[in-house]
PDB file of C-alpha atoms in Angstrom:
ATOM      1  CA  MET A   1      16.878-122.546  19.926  1.00 63.00           C
ATOM      2  CA  PRO A   2      19.562-120.056  21.100  1.00 68.00           C
ATOM      3  CA  PRO A   3      21.525-120.939  24.253  1.00 70.00           C
ATOM      4  CA  ALA A   4      20.628-119.290  27.538  1.00 75.00           C
ATOM      5  CA  LEU A   5      22.961-116.711  29.065  1.00 79.00           C
ATOM      6  CA  GLN A   6      23.310-116.742  32.842  1.00 85.00           C
ATOM      7  CA  CYS A   7      25.128-114.337  35.178  1.00 88.00           C
ATOM      8  CA  ARG A   8      25.186-114.128  38.960  1.00 93.00           C
ATOM      9  CA  MET A   9      26.491-111.274  41.108  1.00 94.00           C
ATOM     10  CA  GLU A  10      26.777-110.512  44.808  1.00 96.00           C
ATOM     11  CA  CYS A  11      25.769-106.961  45.692  1.00 96.00           C
ATOM     12  CA  ARG A  12      27.254-105.550  48.887  1.00 95.00           C
ATOM     13  CA  ASP A  13      25.757-102.377  50.347  1.00 96.00           C
ATOM     14  CA  VAL A  14      22.650-102.854  48.176  1.00 98.00           C
ATOM     15  CA  PRO A  15      19.410-104.054  49.828  1.00 98.00           C
ATOM     16  CA  ALA A  16      17.322-106.443  47.761  1.00 98.00           C
ATOM     17  CA  GLU A  17      14.444-103.950  47.615  1.00 97.00           C
ATOM     18  CA  THR A  18      16.723-101.272  46.116  1.00 98.00           C
ATOM     19  CA  LEU A  19      17.867-103.583  43.324  1.00 98.00           C
ATOM     20  CA  TYR A  20      14.236-104.499  42.696  1.00 98.00           C
ATOM     21  CA  ASP A  21      13.321-100.802  42.437  1.00 98.00           C
ATOM     22  CA  VAL A  22      16.203-100.112  40.029  1.00 98.00           C
ATOM     23  CA  LEU A  23      15.120-102.907  37.680  1.00 97.00           C
ATOM     24  CA  HIS A  24      11.589-101.519  37.628  1.00 97.00           C
ATOM     25  CA  ASP A  25      12.239 -97.767  37.477  1.00 98.00           C
ATOM     26  CA  ILE A  26      12.097 -96.947  33.772  1.00 96.00           C
ATOM     27  CA  GLU A  27      13.034 -93.283  34.238  1.00 96.00           C
ATOM     28  CA  TYR A  28      16.173 -94.224  36.150  1.00 97.00           C
ATOM     29  CA  ARG A  29      17.088 -96.845  33.531  1.00 96.00           C
ATOM     30  CA  LYS A  30      17.354 -94.039  30.992  1.00 94.00           C
ATOM     31  CA  LYS A  31      20.101 -92.572  33.218  1.00 94.00           C
ATOM     32  CA  TRP A  32      22.277 -95.611  33.873  1.00 95.00           C
ATOM     33  CA  ASP A  33      21.645 -97.935  30.920  1.00 93.00           C
ATOM     34  CA  THR A  34      23.937 -96.487  28.250  1.00 89.00           C
ATOM     35  CA  ASN A  35      22.801 -99.113  25.715  1.00 89.00           C
ATOM     36  CA  VAL A  36      19.181 -97.985  25.723  1.00 94.00           C
ATOM     37  CA  ILE A  37      17.919 -96.108  22.672  1.00 95.00           C
ATOM     38  CA  GLU A  38      14.285 -95.903  23.698  1.00 96.00           C
ATOM     39  CA  THR A  39      12.183 -97.565  26.383  1.00 96.00           C
ATOM     40  CA  PHE A  40       8.645 -97.030  27.614  1.00 97.00           C
ATOM     41  CA  ASP A  41       5.727 -98.862  29.212  1.00 97.00           C
ATOM     42  CA  ILE A  42       2.789 -99.576  26.907  1.00 97.00           C
ATOM     43  CA  GLY A  43       0.085-100.673  29.319  1.00 97.00           C
ATOM     44  CA  ARG A  44      -0.766-102.770  32.371  1.00 97.00           C
ATOM     45  CA  LEU A  45      -2.426-106.159  32.389  1.00 96.00           C
ATOM     46  CA  THR A  46      -2.737-106.838  36.124  1.00 96.00           C
ATOM     47  CA  ALA A  47      -1.379-105.451  39.391  1.00 96.00           C
ATOM     48  CA  ASN A  48       1.884-107.293  38.772  1.00 97.00           C
ATOM     49  CA  SER A  49       2.223-107.484  34.980  1.00 97.00           C
ATOM     50  CA  ASP A  50       2.633-105.007  32.143  1.00 97.00           C
ATOM     51  CA  VAL A  51       3.789-104.683  28.543  1.00 98.00           C
ATOM     52  CA  GLY A  52       6.712-102.529  27.486  1.00 97.00           C
ATOM     53  CA  TYR A  53       9.028-101.583  24.646  1.00 97.00           C
ATOM     54  CA  TYR A  54      12.837-101.600  24.775  1.00 96.00           C
ATOM     55  CA  ALA A  55      15.332-100.741  22.008  1.00 96.00           C
ATOM     56  CA  TRP A  56      19.085-101.060  22.469  1.00 92.00           C
ATOM     57  CA  ARG A  57      22.353-100.373  20.705  1.00 89.00           C
ATOM     58  CA  CYS A  58      24.254-103.329  19.304  1.00 84.00           C
ATOM     59  CA  PRO A  59      28.019-103.366  18.689  1.00 77.00           C
ATOM     60  CA  LYS A  60      28.781-101.664  15.376  1.00 77.00           C
ATOM     61  CA  PRO A  61      28.280-102.436  12.524  1.00 76.00           C
ATOM     62  CA  LEU A  62      25.321-104.618  13.560  1.00 80.00           C
ATOM     63  CA  LYS A  63      21.803-103.270  13.351  1.00 85.00           C
ATOM     64  CA  ASN A  64      20.198-102.196  16.599  1.00 90.00           C
ATOM     65  CA  ARG A  65      17.531-104.425  18.169  1.00 91.00           C
ATOM     66  CA  ASP A  66      14.205-103.918  19.909  1.00 94.00           C
ATOM     67  CA  VAL A  67      11.619-106.024  21.743  1.00 95.00           C
ATOM     68  CA  VAL A  68       8.057-105.800  22.977  1.00 97.00           C
ATOM     69  CA  THR A  69       7.682-107.879  26.123  1.00 97.00           C
ATOM     70  CA  LEU A  70       5.129-108.937  28.669  1.00 97.00           C
ATOM     71  CA  ARG A  71       6.704-108.610  32.098  1.00 97.00           C
ATOM     72  CA  SER A  72       5.505-109.999  35.412  1.00 98.00           C
ATOM     73  CA  TRP A  73       6.942-109.733  38.894  1.00 98.00           C
ATOM     74  CA  LEU A  74       6.533-111.298  42.309  1.00 97.00           C
ATOM     75  CA  PRO A  75       7.883-110.096  45.680  1.00 96.00           C
ATOM     76  CA  MET A  76       8.470-112.974  48.114  1.00 96.00           C
ATOM     77  CA  GLY A  77       9.538-111.448  51.408  1.00 93.00           C
ATOM     78  CA  SER A  78      13.204-110.512  50.963  1.00 94.00           C
ATOM     79  CA  ASP A  79      13.353-112.200  47.525  1.00 98.00           C
ATOM     80  CA  TYR A  80      11.980-110.984  44.208  1.00 98.00           C
ATOM     81  CA  ILE A  81      11.389-112.419  40.738  1.00 98.00           C
ATOM     82  CA  ILE A  82      10.961-110.472  37.479  1.00 98.00           C
ATOM     83  CA  MET A  83      10.291-112.375  34.238  1.00 98.00           C
ATOM     84  CA  ASN A  84       9.491-111.377  30.679  1.00 96.00           C
ATOM     85  CA  TYR A  85       8.842-112.864  27.247  1.00 96.00           C
ATOM     86  CA  SER A  86       8.105-111.381  23.835  1.00 96.00           C
ATOM     87  CA  VAL A  87       4.608-110.574  22.647  1.00 97.00           C
ATOM     88  CA  LYS A  88       3.061-108.899  19.629  1.00 95.00           C
ATOM     89  CA  HIS A  89       1.087-105.694  20.078  1.00 96.00           C
ATOM     90  CA  PRO A  90      -0.856-104.314  17.080  1.00 94.00           C
ATOM     91  CA  LYS A  91       0.276-100.730  17.713  1.00 95.00           C
ATOM     92  CA  TYR A  92       3.985-101.620  17.933  1.00 96.00           C
ATOM     93  CA  PRO A  93       4.927-103.724  14.892  1.00 95.00           C
ATOM     94  CA  PRO A  94       8.586-104.243  13.855  1.00 93.00           C
ATOM     95  CA  ARG A  95      10.326-101.020  12.797  1.00 93.00           C
ATOM     96  CA  LYS A  96      12.285-100.589   9.582  1.00 91.00           C
ATOM     97  CA  ASP A  97      15.284 -99.098  11.395  1.00 90.00           C
ATOM     98  CA  MET A  98      15.494-101.951  13.946  1.00 91.00           C
ATOM     99  CA  VAL A  99      15.673-105.728  14.015  1.00 89.00           C
ATOM    100  CA  ARG A 100      12.851-107.121  16.170  1.00 92.00           C
ATOM    101  CA  ALA A 101      14.468-109.598  18.567  1.00 90.00           C
ATOM    102  CA  VAL A 102      12.602-112.193  20.624  1.00 91.00           C
ATOM    103  CA  SER A 103      12.859-112.728  24.365  1.00 92.00           C
ATOM    104  CA  ILE A 104      12.017-116.407  24.685  1.00 91.00           C
ATOM    105  CA  GLN A 105      12.386-116.139  28.452  1.00 92.00           C
ATOM    106  CA  THR A 106      14.349-113.560  30.440  1.00 93.00           C
ATOM    107  CA  GLY A 107      14.385-113.200  34.178  1.00 95.00           C
ATOM    108  CA  TYR A 108      15.955-111.829  37.331  1.00 96.00           C
ATOM    109  CA  LEU A 109      16.038-113.553  40.706  1.00 97.00           C
ATOM    110  CA  ILE A 110      16.983-111.240  43.580  1.00 98.00           C
ATOM    111  CA  GLU A 111      17.770-112.913  46.892  1.00 98.00           C
ATOM    112  CA  GLY A 112      18.234-110.882  50.049  1.00 98.00           C
ATOM    113  CA  THR A 113      21.300-112.032  52.006  1.00 97.00           C
ATOM    114  CA  GLY A 114      21.215-109.371  54.719  1.00 96.00           C
ATOM    115  CA  ALA A 115      19.781-105.973  55.612  1.00 95.00           C
ATOM    116  CA  ARG A 116      22.078-104.302  53.081  1.00 96.00           C
ATOM    117  CA  SER A 117      23.177-107.080  50.724  1.00 97.00           C
ATOM    118  CA  CYS A 118      21.727-109.365  48.084  1.00 98.00           C
ATOM    119  CA  THR A 119      22.555-111.563  45.135  1.00 97.00           C
ATOM    120  CA  ILE A 120      21.091-111.313  41.651  1.00 96.00           C
ATOM    121  CA  THR A 121      20.870-114.080  39.084  1.00 95.00           C
ATOM    122  CA  TYR A 122      20.153-113.048  35.492  1.00 92.00           C
ATOM    123  CA  LEU A 123      18.989-115.610  32.949  1.00 91.00           C
ATOM    124  CA  ALA A 124      18.283-114.679  29.337  1.00 88.00           C
ATOM    125  CA  GLN A 125      17.302-116.724  26.328  1.00 88.00           C
ATOM    126  CA  VAL A 126      16.973-114.240  23.501  1.00 84.00           C
ATOM    127  CA  ASP A 127      16.798-114.826  19.759  1.00 84.00           C
ATOM    128  CA  PRO A 128      18.525-111.786  18.170  1.00 79.00           C
ATOM    129  CA  LYS A 129      16.977-112.722  14.809  1.00 77.00           C
ATOM    130  CA  GLY A 130      19.935-113.200  12.550  1.00 66.00           C
ATOM    131  CA  SER A 131      23.190-115.019  12.021  1.00 65.00           C
ATOM    132  CA  LEU A 132      25.656-113.203  14.264  1.00 65.00           C
ATOM    133  CA  PRO A 133      29.446-113.211  13.990  1.00 62.00           C
ATOM    134  CA  LYS A 134      31.287-115.342  16.568  1.00 60.00           C
ATOM    135  CA  TRP A 135      32.922-112.221  18.027  1.00 56.00           C
ATOM    136  CA  VAL A 136      29.480-110.900  18.993  1.00 60.00           C
ATOM    137  CA  VAL A 137      28.483-114.122  20.744  1.00 55.00           C
ATOM    138  CA  ASN A 138      31.808-114.297  22.592  1.00 54.00           C
ATOM    139  CA  LYS A 139      31.730-110.613  23.532  1.00 56.00           C
ATOM    140  CA  SER A 140      28.172-110.841  24.845  1.00 57.00           C
ATOM    141  CA  SER A 141      28.844-113.764  27.172  1.00 53.00           C
ATOM    142  CA  GLN A 142      32.396-112.915  28.283  1.00 52.00           C
ATOM    143  CA  PHE A 143      32.306-109.124  28.444  1.00 52.00           C
ATOM    144  CA  LEU A 144      29.048-107.288  27.762  1.00 60.00           C
ATOM    145  CA  ALA A 145      26.787-109.182  30.183  1.00 71.00           C
ATOM    146  CA  PRO A 146      29.193-108.978  33.176  1.00 74.00           C
ATOM    147  CA  LYS A 147      29.860-105.301  32.391  1.00 82.00           C
ATOM    148  CA  ALA A 148      26.133-104.593  32.320  1.00 85.00           C
ATOM    149  CA  MET A 149      25.731-106.265  35.721  1.00 89.00           C
ATOM    150  CA  LYS A 150      28.571-104.157  37.135  1.00 91.00           C
ATOM    151  CA  LYS A 151      26.964-101.006  35.727  1.00 93.00           C
ATOM    152  CA  MET A 152      23.647-101.963  37.289  1.00 95.00           C
ATOM    153  CA  TYR A 153      25.351-102.459  40.663  1.00 96.00           C
ATOM    154  CA  LYS A 154      26.863 -98.957  40.482  1.00 96.00           C
ATOM    155  CA  ALA A 155      23.433 -97.587  39.579  1.00 97.00           C
ATOM    156  CA  CYS A 156      21.947 -99.258  42.669  1.00 98.00           C
ATOM    157  CA  LEU A 157      24.421 -97.479  44.934  1.00 97.00           C
ATOM    158  CA  LYS A 158      23.296 -94.111  43.562  1.00 98.00           C
ATOM    159  CA  TYR A 159      19.581 -94.839  43.297  1.00 98.00           C
ATOM    160  CA  PRO A 160      18.376 -93.771  46.783  1.00 98.00           C
ATOM    161  CA  GLU A 161      19.859 -90.286  46.353  1.00 98.00           C
ATOM    162  CA  TRP A 162      18.503 -89.965  42.791  1.00 98.00           C
ATOM    163  CA  LYS A 163      15.037 -91.180  43.764  1.00 98.00           C
ATOM    164  CA  GLN A 164      14.763 -88.621  46.558  1.00 98.00           C
ATOM    165  CA  LYS A 165      14.901 -85.922  43.869  1.00 98.00           C
ATOM    166  CA  HIS A 166      12.648 -87.651  41.331  1.00 97.00           C
ATOM    167  CA  ASP A 167       9.109 -88.475  42.460  1.00 97.00           C
ATOM    168  CA  PRO A 168      10.320 -90.357  45.559  1.00 97.00           C
ATOM    169  CA  HIS A 169       6.978 -91.893  46.498  1.00 97.00           C
ATOM    170  CA  PHE A 170       6.047 -93.061  42.977  1.00 98.00           C
ATOM    171  CA  LYS A 171       6.648 -96.831  42.812  1.00 97.00           C
ATOM    172  CA  PRO A 172       3.737 -98.442  40.957  1.00 97.00           C
ATOM    173  CA  TRP A 173       5.543-101.805  40.972  1.00 96.00           C
ATOM    174  CA  LEU A 174       5.000-101.772  44.756  1.00 96.00           C
ATOM    175  CA  PHE A 175       1.787 -99.733  44.840  1.00 96.00           C
ATOM    176  CA  PRO A 176      -0.277-100.688  41.748  1.00 96.00           C
ATOM    177  CA  GLU A 177      -2.896 -98.045  42.564  1.00 97.00           C
ATOM    178  CA  GLN A 178      -0.268 -95.467  41.505  1.00 97.00           C
ATOM    179  CA  SER A 179      -0.078 -96.815  37.948  1.00 96.00           C
ATOM    180  CA  ARG A 180      -0.718 -94.231  35.237  1.00 95.00           C
ATOM    181  CA  LEU A 181      -0.694 -96.823  32.442  1.00 96.00           C
ATOM    182  CA  PRO A 182      -3.754 -97.603  30.335  1.00 97.00           C
ATOM    183  CA  ALA A 183      -5.321-100.994  30.992  1.00 96.00           C
ATOM    184  CA  LEU A 184      -4.602-103.690  28.394  1.00 95.00           C
ATOM    185  CA  ALA A 185      -6.654-106.783  27.665  1.00 93.00           C
ATOM    186  CA  LEU A 186      -4.758-110.013  27.133  1.00 91.00           C
ATOM    187  CA  SER A 187      -6.801-110.476  23.958  1.00 93.00           C
ATOM    188  CA  GLU A 188      -4.912-107.517  22.418  1.00 94.00           C
ATOM    189  CA  LEU A 189      -1.655-109.485  22.600  1.00 95.00           C
ATOM    190  CA  SER A 190      -0.281-112.635  21.037  1.00 92.00           C
ATOM    191  CA  LEU A 191       2.899-114.592  21.591  1.00 89.00           C
ATOM    192  CA  GLN A 192       5.794-113.416  19.421  1.00 87.00           C
ATOM    193  CA  HIS A 193       7.203-116.488  17.687  1.00 79.00           C
ATOM    194  CA  ALA A 194      10.756-116.135  16.420  1.00 75.00           C
ATOM    195  CA  ASP A 195      10.039-117.940  13.145  1.00 77.00           C
ATOM    196  CA  SER A 196       7.488-115.290  12.148  1.00 73.00           C
ATOM    197  CA  LEU A 197      10.150-112.559  12.014  1.00 71.00           C
ATOM    198  CA  GLU A 198      12.733-111.875   9.323  1.00 61.00           C
ATOM    199  CA  ASN A 199      16.210-113.318   9.806  1.00 62.00           C
ATOM    200  CA  ILE A 200      19.175-111.217   8.724  1.00 59.00           C
ATOM    201  CA  ASP A 201      22.679-112.501   8.076  1.00 54.00           C
ATOM    202  CA  GLU A 202      25.324-110.408   9.831  1.00 50.00           C
ATOM    203  CA  SER A 203      27.780-113.272  10.350  1.00 56.00           C
ATOM    204  CA  SER A 204      30.452-111.809   8.081  1.00 54.00           C
ATOM    205  CA  LEU A 205      30.550-108.346   9.683  1.00 50.00           C
ATOM    206  CA  ALA A 206      33.771-107.364  11.452  1.00 54.00           C
ATOM    207  CA  GLU A 207      33.902-105.512  14.759  1.00 54.00           C
ATOM    208  CA  SER A 208      34.363-101.767  14.377  1.00 52.00           C
ATOM    209  CA  LYS A 209      37.475-100.189  15.871  1.00 51.00           C
ATOM    210  CA  GLU A 210      35.640 -97.935  18.318  1.00 49.00           C
ATOM    211  CA  ASP A 211      33.767-100.901  19.800  1.00 51.00           C
ATOM    212  CA  ARG A 212      36.907-102.915  20.526  1.00 49.00           C
ATOM    213  CA  GLY A 213      37.779-100.812  23.549  1.00 45.00           C
ATOM    214  CA  GLU A 214      35.988-101.487  26.808  1.00 43.00           C
ATOM    215  CA  GLY A 215      35.017 -97.849  27.272  1.00 41.00           C
ATOM    216  CA  SER A 216      34.331 -96.143  30.547  1.00 38.00           C
ATOM    217  CA  ASP A 217      32.139 -97.471  33.304  1.00 40.00           C
ATOM    218  CA  GLU A 218      31.526 -93.986  34.602  1.00 37.00           C
ATOM    219  CA  ASP A 219      28.091 -92.735  33.652  1.00 41.00           C
ATOM    220  CA  SER A 220      26.147 -89.642  34.606  1.00 40.00           C
ATOM    221  CA  LEU A 221      23.542 -90.562  37.196  1.00 45.00           C
ATOM    222  CA  THR A 222      22.778 -87.121  38.520  1.00 36.00           C
TER     223      THR A 222
END
């Protein structure tokens, strides 16, 4: 079983509810998450659970990955939990141009520490389906995950202004009656076991030159 990755970050000038909104808002994610290739919600199961698709860029020359996950969330006063794990959906089988990864268990814990501050703890146990080079494992834990958290923090600072211009009252994660997703039955889904997917061996691949630089943290969030 792959090891779990854990990151924790203090967020000043970001209320817990804003960070919670940013993690849920799929349209805003397309603005700030520069690793995303494609993401969309598939359907809703209950008032606080849904199924979605997410595909992301991997460091070259690795193949890009995607997942189909069941996500659930729970507000607890000034604290919030979001969890997900991989499922199989008959209409979204593995794609030929992607490697289907498996989220064994991934989650966010947001803890309010003041009127305009919070902490976030991110825990991920993901099977990328394949033998990865050591440089990828090291880069993910030491560089990519902390950089992604920093990028998310910057996105939170800009979210209130962005949301005012983009359907400001539409927050189905807070108001489930707003959901435009088709209803899904749990019987349509099954647990995605890692051993049922193809493993690929990318352990001998070297890091490409353009991916060795850290790149810019400045993204367009207008």
